[in-house]
mmCIF file of C-alpha atoms in Angstrom:
data_model
loop_
_atom_site.group_PDB
_atom_site.id
_atom_site.type_symbol
_atom_site.label_atom_id
_atom_site.label_comp_id
_atom_site.label_asym_id
_atom_site.label_seq_id
_atom_site.Cartn_x
_atom_site.Cartn_y
_atom_site.Cartn_z
ATOM 1 C CA UNK A 1 -114.048 -128.920 -36.204
ATOM 2 C CA UNK A 2 -114.564 -131.975 -38.923
ATOM 3 C CA UNK A 3 -113.401 -131.507 -42.085
ATOM 4 C CA UNK A 4 -115.030 -134.219 -44.873
ATOM 5 C CA UNK A 5 -113.522 -134.197 -48.184
ATOM 6 C CA UNK A 6 -116.563 -132.997 -50.547
ATOM 7 C CA UNK A 7 -117.738 -130.028 -52.831
ATOM 8 C CA UNK A 8 -118.564 -127.742 -49.970
ATOM 9 C CA UNK A 9 -114.796 -128.003 -48.595
ATOM 10 C CA UNK A 10 -113.506 -127.362 -51.775
ATOM 11 C CA UNK A 11 -115.734 -124.795 -52.660
ATOM 12 C CA UNK A 12 -115.085 -123.054 -49.260
ATOM 13 C CA UNK A 13 -111.387 -123.375 -50.241
ATOM 14 C CA UNK A 14 -111.652 -121.994 -53.319
ATOM 15 C CA UNK A 15 -113.852 -118.988 -52.366
ATOM 16 C CA UNK A 16 -111.676 -118.250 -49.501
ATOM 17 C CA UNK A 17 -108.345 -117.946 -51.538
ATOM 18 C CA UNK A 18 -110.065 -116.069 -54.399
ATOM 19 C CA UNK A 19 -110.723 -113.362 -51.767
ATOM 20 C CA UNK A 20 -107.883 -113.293 -50.135
ATOM 21 C CA UNK A 21 -105.193 -110.326 -50.935
ATOM 22 C CA UNK A 22 -101.744 -112.417 -51.522
ATOM 23 C CA UNK A 23 -98.904 -111.342 -51.047
ATOM 24 C CA UNK A 24 -95.792 -111.640 -53.377
ATOM 25 C CA UNK A 25 -92.142 -111.195 -53.541
ATOM 26 C CA UNK A 26 -90.438 -110.205 -56.222
ATOM 27 C CA UNK A 27 -87.198 -109.746 -55.108
ATOM 28 C CA UNK A 28 -84.306 -111.289 -58.309
ATOM 29 C CA UNK A 29 -82.203 -111.638 -55.753
ATOM 30 C CA UNK A 30 -83.961 -114.577 -54.061
ATOM 31 C CA UNK A 31 -84.053 -118.356 -55.510
ATOM 32 C CA UNK A 32 -87.336 -119.363 -56.629
ATOM 33 C CA UNK A 33 -89.292 -122.347 -55.017
ATOM 34 C CA UNK A 34 -92.824 -124.333 -54.783
ATOM 35 C CA UNK A 35 -94.181 -126.016 -52.503
ATOM 36 C CA UNK A 36 -97.814 -128.087 -52.541
ATOM 37 C CA UNK A 37 -100.418 -128.187 -49.778
ATOM 38 C CA UNK A 38 -102.161 -131.705 -50.931
ATOM 39 C CA UNK A 39 -105.619 -132.241 -49.681
ATOM 40 C CA UNK A 40 -106.694 -135.622 -49.657
ATOM 41 C CA UNK A 41 -108.545 -138.408 -47.811
ATOM 42 C CA UNK A 42 -107.124 -142.294 -47.445
ATOM 43 C CA UNK A 43 -110.914 -143.179 -48.607
ATOM 44 C CA UNK A 44 -114.277 -141.424 -49.061
ATOM 45 C CA UNK A 45 -115.326 -142.175 -45.531
ATOM 46 C CA UNK A 46 -111.729 -140.888 -43.890
ATOM 47 C CA UNK A 47 -111.055 -137.657 -42.699
ATOM 48 C CA UNK A 48 -109.407 -135.007 -44.903
ATOM 49 C CA UNK A 49 -105.850 -135.066 -44.606
ATOM 50 C CA UNK A 50 -102.664 -132.721 -45.790
ATOM 51 C CA UNK A 51 -99.400 -133.995 -46.603
ATOM 52 C CA UNK A 52 -96.409 -133.364 -44.664
ATOM 53 C CA UNK A 53 -92.721 -134.915 -45.327
ATOM 54 C CA UNK A 54 -90.005 -135.062 -43.182
ATOM 55 C CA UNK A 55 -86.957 -135.287 -45.996
ATOM 56 C CA UNK A 56 -84.352 -137.869 -45.941
ATOM 57 C CA UNK A 57 -81.323 -136.861 -43.653
ATOM 58 C CA UNK A 58 -78.512 -137.221 -46.505
ATOM 59 C CA UNK A 59 -80.142 -134.907 -48.353
ATOM 60 C CA UNK A 60 -77.804 -131.642 -49.178
ATOM 61 C CA UNK A 61 -80.186 -128.690 -48.473
ATOM 62 C CA UNK A 62 -83.227 -129.286 -44.994
ATOM 63 C CA UNK A 63 -81.895 -133.000 -44.846
ATOM 64 C CA UNK A 64 -84.107 -134.189 -41.762
ATOM 65 C CA UNK A 65 -86.416 -131.650 -41.807
ATOM 66 C CA UNK A 66 -90.241 -131.030 -41.764
ATOM 67 C CA UNK A 67 -91.428 -130.127 -45.387
ATOM 68 C CA UNK A 68 -93.957 -130.178 -47.833
ATOM 69 C CA UNK A 69 -93.619 -131.766 -51.505
ATOM 70 C CA UNK A 70 -91.652 -128.914 -53.305
ATOM 71 C CA UNK A 71 -88.491 -127.555 -54.380
ATOM 72 C CA UNK A 72 -86.524 -124.736 -56.533
ATOM 73 C CA UNK A 73 -88.098 -123.999 -59.914
ATOM 74 C CA UNK A 74 -86.684 -125.609 -62.976
ATOM 75 C CA UNK A 75 -85.676 -123.272 -65.822
ATOM 76 C CA UNK A 76 -88.631 -122.333 -67.406
ATOM 77 C CA UNK A 77 -91.219 -123.791 -64.968
ATOM 78 C CA UNK A 78 -93.830 -121.528 -63.172
ATOM 79 C CA UNK A 79 -94.891 -121.854 -59.439
ATOM 80 C CA UNK A 80 -97.789 -124.195 -60.248
ATOM 81 C CA UNK A 81 -95.686 -126.347 -62.145
ATOM 82 C CA UNK A 82 -92.844 -126.705 -59.950
ATOM 83 C CA UNK A 83 -95.122 -127.621 -57.297
ATOM 84 C CA UNK A 84 -96.870 -130.536 -59.174
ATOM 85 C CA UNK A 85 -93.842 -131.507 -60.692
ATOM 86 C CA UNK A 86 -92.097 -132.000 -57.197
ATOM 87 C CA UNK A 87 -94.899 -133.744 -55.798
ATOM 88 C CA UNK A 88 -94.883 -136.353 -58.120
ATOM 89 C CA UNK A 89 -91.067 -136.798 -58.004
ATOM 90 C CA UNK A 90 -91.223 -136.718 -53.609
ATOM 91 C CA UNK A 91 -94.451 -138.550 -53.206
ATOM 92 C CA UNK A 92 -95.623 -140.495 -56.491
ATOM 93 C CA UNK A 93 -98.797 -138.432 -56.576
ATOM 94 C CA UNK A 94 -99.354 -137.200 -59.989
ATOM 95 C CA UNK A 95 -101.904 -134.277 -60.162
ATOM 96 C CA UNK A 96 -103.422 -132.201 -63.078
ATOM 97 C CA UNK A 97 -103.235 -128.529 -63.214
ATOM 98 C CA UNK A 98 -107.341 -128.729 -62.915
ATOM 99 C CA UNK A 99 -106.337 -129.889 -58.848
ATOM 100 C CA UNK A 100 -105.037 -126.633 -57.996
ATOM 101 C CA UNK A 101 -107.139 -124.678 -55.824
ATOM 102 C CA UNK A 102 -105.029 -121.419 -55.605
ATOM 103 C CA UNK A 103 -102.301 -119.692 -53.544
ATOM 104 C CA UNK A 104 -101.365 -118.616 -50.673
ATOM 105 C CA UNK A 105 -98.483 -115.672 -49.460
ATOM 106 C CA UNK A 106 -95.156 -115.802 -50.760
ATOM 107 C CA UNK A 107 -92.399 -116.741 -47.826
ATOM 108 C CA UNK A 108 -89.029 -115.522 -47.703
ATOM 109 C CA UNK A 109 -87.222 -118.284 -46.018
ATOM 110 C CA UNK A 110 -83.553 -117.936 -44.036
ATOM 111 C CA UNK A 111 -81.780 -119.879 -47.067
ATOM 112 C CA UNK A 112 -82.257 -117.274 -49.456
ATOM 113 C CA UNK A 113 -85.675 -118.565 -51.135
ATOM 114 C CA UNK A 114 -88.954 -117.224 -51.980
ATOM 115 C CA UNK A 115 -91.523 -120.195 -51.638
ATOM 116 C CA UNK A 116 -94.960 -119.912 -53.285
ATOM 117 C CA UNK A 117 -97.692 -122.363 -51.481
ATOM 118 C CA UNK A 118 -99.584 -124.028 -54.028
ATOM 119 C CA UNK A 119 -102.825 -125.523 -52.780
ATOM 120 C CA UNK A 120 -103.934 -128.881 -54.132
ATOM 121 C CA UNK A 121 -106.990 -131.027 -54.307
ATOM 122 C CA UNK A 122 -106.187 -134.865 -54.620
ATOM 123 C CA UNK A 123 -109.460 -136.172 -53.668
ATOM 124 C CA UNK A 124 -110.353 -139.674 -52.007
ATOM 125 C CA UNK A 125 -108.412 -142.270 -52.225
ATOM 126 C CA UNK A 126 -105.177 -140.650 -53.240
ATOM 127 C CA UNK A 127 -102.142 -142.764 -52.592
ATOM 128 C CA UNK A 128 -98.719 -141.951 -52.341
ATOM 129 C CA UNK A 129 -95.267 -143.891 -53.276
ATOM 130 C CA UNK A 130 -92.505 -141.345 -51.432
ATOM 131 C CA UNK A 131 -88.904 -141.462 -53.004
ATOM 132 C CA UNK A 132 -87.105 -142.651 -50.191
ATOM 133 C CA UNK A 133 -84.122 -140.951 -51.873
ATOM 134 C CA UNK A 134 -86.087 -137.318 -50.939
ATOM 135 C CA UNK A 135 -88.338 -138.583 -48.196
ATOM 136 C CA UNK A 136 -87.933 -140.487 -44.801
ATOM 137 C CA UNK A 137 -91.418 -140.378 -44.022
ATOM 138 C CA UNK A 138 -94.810 -139.282 -45.158
ATOM 139 C CA UNK A 139 -97.492 -138.256 -42.748
ATOM 140 C CA UNK A 140 -101.178 -137.532 -43.540
ATOM 141 C CA UNK A 141 -102.078 -134.832 -40.983
ATOM 142 C CA UNK A 142 -106.001 -134.816 -40.470
ATOM 143 C CA UNK A 143 -107.053 -131.072 -40.918
ATOM 144 C CA UNK A 144 -108.861 -131.233 -37.325
ATOM 145 C CA UNK A 145 -105.082 -131.013 -35.633
ATOM 146 C CA UNK A 146 -104.203 -127.793 -37.309
ATOM 147 C CA UNK A 147 -107.340 -126.331 -35.381
ATOM 148 C CA UNK A 148 -105.377 -127.023 -32.093
ATOM 149 C CA UNK A 149 -105.214 -124.320 -29.826
ATOM 150 C CA UNK A 150 -101.228 -124.580 -29.380
ATOM 151 C CA UNK A 151 -101.019 -123.715 -32.827
ATOM 152 C CA UNK A 152 -99.061 -120.977 -33.464
ATOM 153 C CA UNK A 153 -96.928 -121.613 -30.899
ATOM 154 C CA UNK A 154 -93.579 -119.100 -30.190
ATOM 155 C CA UNK A 155 -90.718 -120.421 -28.529
ATOM 156 C CA UNK A 156 -87.017 -119.119 -28.143
ATOM 157 C CA UNK A 157 -84.585 -118.915 -31.182
ATOM 158 C CA UNK A 158 -81.493 -121.059 -29.659
ATOM 159 C CA UNK A 159 -78.931 -118.087 -31.922
ATOM 160 C CA UNK A 160 -80.991 -115.464 -30.003
ATOM 161 C CA UNK A 161 -82.887 -113.878 -32.762
ATOM 162 C CA UNK A 162 -86.837 -113.142 -32.613
ATOM 163 C CA UNK A 163 -88.972 -115.911 -31.137
ATOM 164 C CA UNK A 164 -89.691 -118.621 -33.694
ATOM 165 C CA UNK A 165 -92.985 -120.219 -34.818
ATOM 166 C CA UNK A 166 -93.763 -123.791 -34.351
ATOM 167 C CA UNK A 167 -96.182 -126.194 -33.899
ATOM 168 C CA UNK A 168 -96.810 -129.568 -32.524
ATOM 169 C CA UNK A 169 -99.059 -131.940 -34.089
ATOM 170 C CA UNK A 170 -100.672 -135.285 -32.887
ATOM 171 C CA UNK A 171 -100.179 -137.203 -35.843
ATOM 172 C CA UNK A 172 -96.048 -136.378 -36.250
ATOM 173 C CA UNK A 173 -95.104 -136.345 -32.398
ATOM 174 C CA UNK A 174 -92.345 -133.969 -32.968
ATOM 175 C CA UNK A 175 -92.307 -129.992 -32.817
ATOM 176 C CA UNK A 176 -92.297 -128.312 -36.394
ATOM 177 C CA UNK A 177 -90.963 -125.164 -37.262
ATOM 178 C CA UNK A 178 -91.698 -122.292 -39.542
ATOM 179 C CA UNK A 179 -91.535 -122.156 -42.443
ATOM 180 C CA UNK A 180 -93.401 -125.212 -42.790
ATOM 181 C CA UNK A 181 -95.628 -124.776 -39.891
ATOM 182 C CA UNK A 182 -96.439 -121.136 -40.777
ATOM 183 C CA UNK A 183 -97.712 -122.191 -44.304
ATOM 184 C CA UNK A 184 -99.693 -124.542 -42.123
ATOM 185 C CA UNK A 185 -100.917 -122.033 -40.045
ATOM 186 C CA UNK A 186 -101.509 -119.762 -42.993
ATOM 187 C CA UNK A 187 -103.535 -122.561 -44.751
ATOM 188 C CA UNK A 188 -105.715 -123.020 -41.727
ATOM 189 C CA UNK A 189 -106.265 -119.070 -41.508
ATOM 190 C CA UNK A 190 -107.246 -118.351 -44.870
ATOM 191 C CA UNK A 191 -108.642 -121.365 -46.573
ATOM 192 C CA UNK A 192 -110.341 -122.987 -43.763
ATOM 193 C CA UNK A 193 -111.587 -119.988 -41.860
ATOM 194 C CA UNK A 194 -111.438 -117.052 -44.086
ATOM 195 C CA UNK A 195 -109.123 -115.026 -42.005
ATOM 196 C CA UNK A 196 -106.289 -113.456 -44.004
ATOM 197 C CA UNK A 197 -103.875 -113.860 -41.598
ATOM 198 C CA UNK A 198 -100.073 -112.924 -42.497
ATOM 199 C CA UNK A 199 -96.974 -114.989 -41.639
ATOM 200 C CA UNK A 200 -94.122 -113.572 -43.168
ATOM 201 C CA UNK A 201 -92.802 -111.739 -40.342
ATOM 202 C CA UNK A 202 -92.767 -114.824 -38.028
ATOM 203 C CA UNK A 203 -89.689 -116.162 -36.976
ATOM 204 C CA UNK A 204 -87.713 -118.939 -38.561
ATOM 205 C CA UNK A 205 -84.847 -121.112 -36.585
ATOM 206 C CA UNK A 206 -81.316 -120.681 -37.372
ATOM 207 C CA UNK A 207 -81.075 -124.435 -38.640
ATOM 208 C CA UNK A 208 -83.385 -123.631 -41.587
ATOM 209 C CA UNK A 209 -80.749 -121.848 -43.516
ATOM 210 C CA UNK A 210 -78.902 -125.329 -44.282
#
């Protein structure tokens, strides 16, 4: 299926998010974080894409892992402000609050965070300047790749826990795991196809604790 970055796609995503019965997590023992699912296109004629990063290996937390732009909330921030701030700091893209289309389900991670995914519309011609201190590589993944038949794919957990959710996207060329893979999967299900699929119970690998 082809996805054009146009008013129709935007309206579809806004509508699907508005009718999705979003799950929230209010556990005060968990640290709050937000990530941005940023929709853009290199030009008006280019395929619609979503931004995924490979975090710099020297980072203390989740170094060398695939991620969405984001991080923990600063004092006094809400999830939308945090997602937009982190997007600017990590990948050099400044977005206004009007770019936000809605929120997906909160997700609890093995590292003790509750992540709120914020869907944002960057539009055609958006350019990125990743911070090399945080981002080793930036990928613009065409939305068509999220419709791959192998997404989601469950693989054994090396630590012996329940199978973990993973995905292999051609643009990236490597296997990524939940929570990032799970958030992309839920974006596909809810935003693109209008299916209120839950991902909070999908397994996450042991290495995502660090």
